[in-house]
Coordinates of C-alpha atoms in Angstrom, one line a residue:
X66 CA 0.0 0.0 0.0
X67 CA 2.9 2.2 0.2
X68 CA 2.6 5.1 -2.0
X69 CA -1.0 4.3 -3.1
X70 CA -2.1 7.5 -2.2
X71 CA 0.5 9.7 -3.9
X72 CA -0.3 12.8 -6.2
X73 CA -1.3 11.3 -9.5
X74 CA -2.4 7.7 -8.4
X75 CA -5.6 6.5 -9.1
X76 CA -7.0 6.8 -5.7
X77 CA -5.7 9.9 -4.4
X78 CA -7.8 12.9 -4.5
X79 CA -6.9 15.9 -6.5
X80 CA -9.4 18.5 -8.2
X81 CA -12.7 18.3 -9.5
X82 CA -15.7 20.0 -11.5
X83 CA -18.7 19.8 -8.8
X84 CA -22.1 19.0 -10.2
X85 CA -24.2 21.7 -8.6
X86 CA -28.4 21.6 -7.7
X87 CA -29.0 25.1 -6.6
X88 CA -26.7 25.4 -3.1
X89 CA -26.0 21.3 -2.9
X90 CA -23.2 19.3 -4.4
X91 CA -24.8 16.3 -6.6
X92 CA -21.8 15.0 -8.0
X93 CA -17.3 15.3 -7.5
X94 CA -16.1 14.7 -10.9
X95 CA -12.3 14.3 -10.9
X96 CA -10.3 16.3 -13.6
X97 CA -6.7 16.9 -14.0
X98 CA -5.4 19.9 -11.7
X99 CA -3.9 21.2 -14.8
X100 CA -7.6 21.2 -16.4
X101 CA -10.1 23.4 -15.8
X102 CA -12.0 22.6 -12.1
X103 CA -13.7 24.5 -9.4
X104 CA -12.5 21.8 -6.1
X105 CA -9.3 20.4 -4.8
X106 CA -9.5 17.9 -1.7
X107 CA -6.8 19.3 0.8
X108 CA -7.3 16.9 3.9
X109 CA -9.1 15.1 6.3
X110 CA -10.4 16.9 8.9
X111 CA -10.9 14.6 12.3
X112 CA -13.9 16.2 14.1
X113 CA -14.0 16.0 18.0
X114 CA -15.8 13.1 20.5
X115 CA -19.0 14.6 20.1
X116 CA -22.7 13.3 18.9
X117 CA -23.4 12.6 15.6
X118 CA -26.5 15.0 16.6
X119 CA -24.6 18.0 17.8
X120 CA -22.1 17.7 14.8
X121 CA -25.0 18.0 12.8
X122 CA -25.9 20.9 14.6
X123 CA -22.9 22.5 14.1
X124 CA -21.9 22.4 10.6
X125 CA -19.5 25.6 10.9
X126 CA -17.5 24.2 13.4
X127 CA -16.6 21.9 10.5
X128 CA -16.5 24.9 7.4
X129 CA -13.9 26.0 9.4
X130 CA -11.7 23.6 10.3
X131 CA -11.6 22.7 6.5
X132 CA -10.7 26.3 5.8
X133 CA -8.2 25.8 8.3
X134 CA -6.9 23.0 6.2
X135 CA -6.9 24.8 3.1
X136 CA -5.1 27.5 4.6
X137 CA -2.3 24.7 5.6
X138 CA -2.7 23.4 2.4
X139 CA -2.1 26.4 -0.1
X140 CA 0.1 27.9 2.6
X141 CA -1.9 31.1 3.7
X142 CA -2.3 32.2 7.2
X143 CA -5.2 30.6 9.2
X144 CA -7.2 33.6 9.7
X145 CA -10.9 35.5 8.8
X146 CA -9.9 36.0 5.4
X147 CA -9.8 32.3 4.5
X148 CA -13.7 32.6 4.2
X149 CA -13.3 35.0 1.7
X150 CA -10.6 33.3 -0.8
X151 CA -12.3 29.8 -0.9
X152 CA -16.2 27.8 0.0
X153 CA -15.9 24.8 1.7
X154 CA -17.5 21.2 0.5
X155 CA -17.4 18.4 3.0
X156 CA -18.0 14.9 2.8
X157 CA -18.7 13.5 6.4
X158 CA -19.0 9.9 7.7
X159 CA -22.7 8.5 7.8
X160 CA -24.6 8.2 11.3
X161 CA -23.7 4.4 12.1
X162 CA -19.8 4.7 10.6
X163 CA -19.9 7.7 13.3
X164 CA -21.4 5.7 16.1
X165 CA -18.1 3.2 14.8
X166 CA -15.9 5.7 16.0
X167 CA -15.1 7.5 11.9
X168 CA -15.1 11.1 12.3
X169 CA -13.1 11.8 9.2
X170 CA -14.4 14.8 7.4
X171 CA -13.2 15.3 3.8
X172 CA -12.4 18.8 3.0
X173 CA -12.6 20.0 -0.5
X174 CA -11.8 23.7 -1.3
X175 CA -14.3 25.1 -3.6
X176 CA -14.7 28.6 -6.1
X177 CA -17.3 29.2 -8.0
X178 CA -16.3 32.6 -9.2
X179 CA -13.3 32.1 -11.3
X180 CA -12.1 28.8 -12.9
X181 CA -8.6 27.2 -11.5
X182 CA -6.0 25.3 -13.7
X183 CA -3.2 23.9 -11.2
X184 CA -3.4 23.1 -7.8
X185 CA -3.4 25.9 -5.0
X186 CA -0.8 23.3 -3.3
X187 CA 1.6 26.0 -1.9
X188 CA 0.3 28.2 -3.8
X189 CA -0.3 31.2 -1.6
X190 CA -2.5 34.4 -2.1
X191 CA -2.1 34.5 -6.2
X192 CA -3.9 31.4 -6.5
X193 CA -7.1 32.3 -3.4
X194 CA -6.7 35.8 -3.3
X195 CA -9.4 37.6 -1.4
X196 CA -12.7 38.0 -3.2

């Protein structure tokens, strides 16, 4: 398994054209970062001990965790401006894989007001500036 997960393997994550109803995600489909695309997965967020209930209930306790990770991620500092330079989509264990003790969040970094065509990997305030 070592190395499986690299950039450019099959089963990594990289970037992606989301398939958008209204305000909710209906479909990730994976392009090349050097292709047009709107999302790049930047990490897995691991949300707290809590209910499945109250991490419903809190759903921007999540947004910004992931924006903390794609601060990390494209190497910009951690701060209130991160809202502002990128959305958030998450993808976020099911109810029973919760009870099972998953609380892996998949963050995705997401713009829907200008198109990308490399990864933000390191990429600073040039590639999210503030919008």
């Amino acid at each position: 398994m070592r190395g499986a997960l690299k950039p450019g393997s099959k089963l990594a994550l990289g970037c992606f054209n989301p398939k958008m109803s209204k305000d909710d995600v209906q479909e990730m489909r994976p392009v090349a970062c050097t292709a047009k695309h709107h999302a790049e997965f930047v990490g897995v967020y691991q949300a707290p001990d809590i209910s499945y209930a109250e991490f419903e209930r809190t759903p921007l306790r999540t947004h910004k965790a992931c924006r903390g990770l794609i601060a990390k991620y494209a190497k910009l500092p951690d701060d209130g401006n991160m809202q502002y330079r990128a959305g958030t989509i998450i993808y976020h264990p099911y109810a029973e894989q919760w009870r099972d003790g998953d609380r892996g969040v998949q963050c995705f970094l997401w713009v829907s007001d200008r198109t990308l065509t490399r990864s933000v990997k390191g990429a600073g305030a040039k590639a999210l500036p503030i919008t």
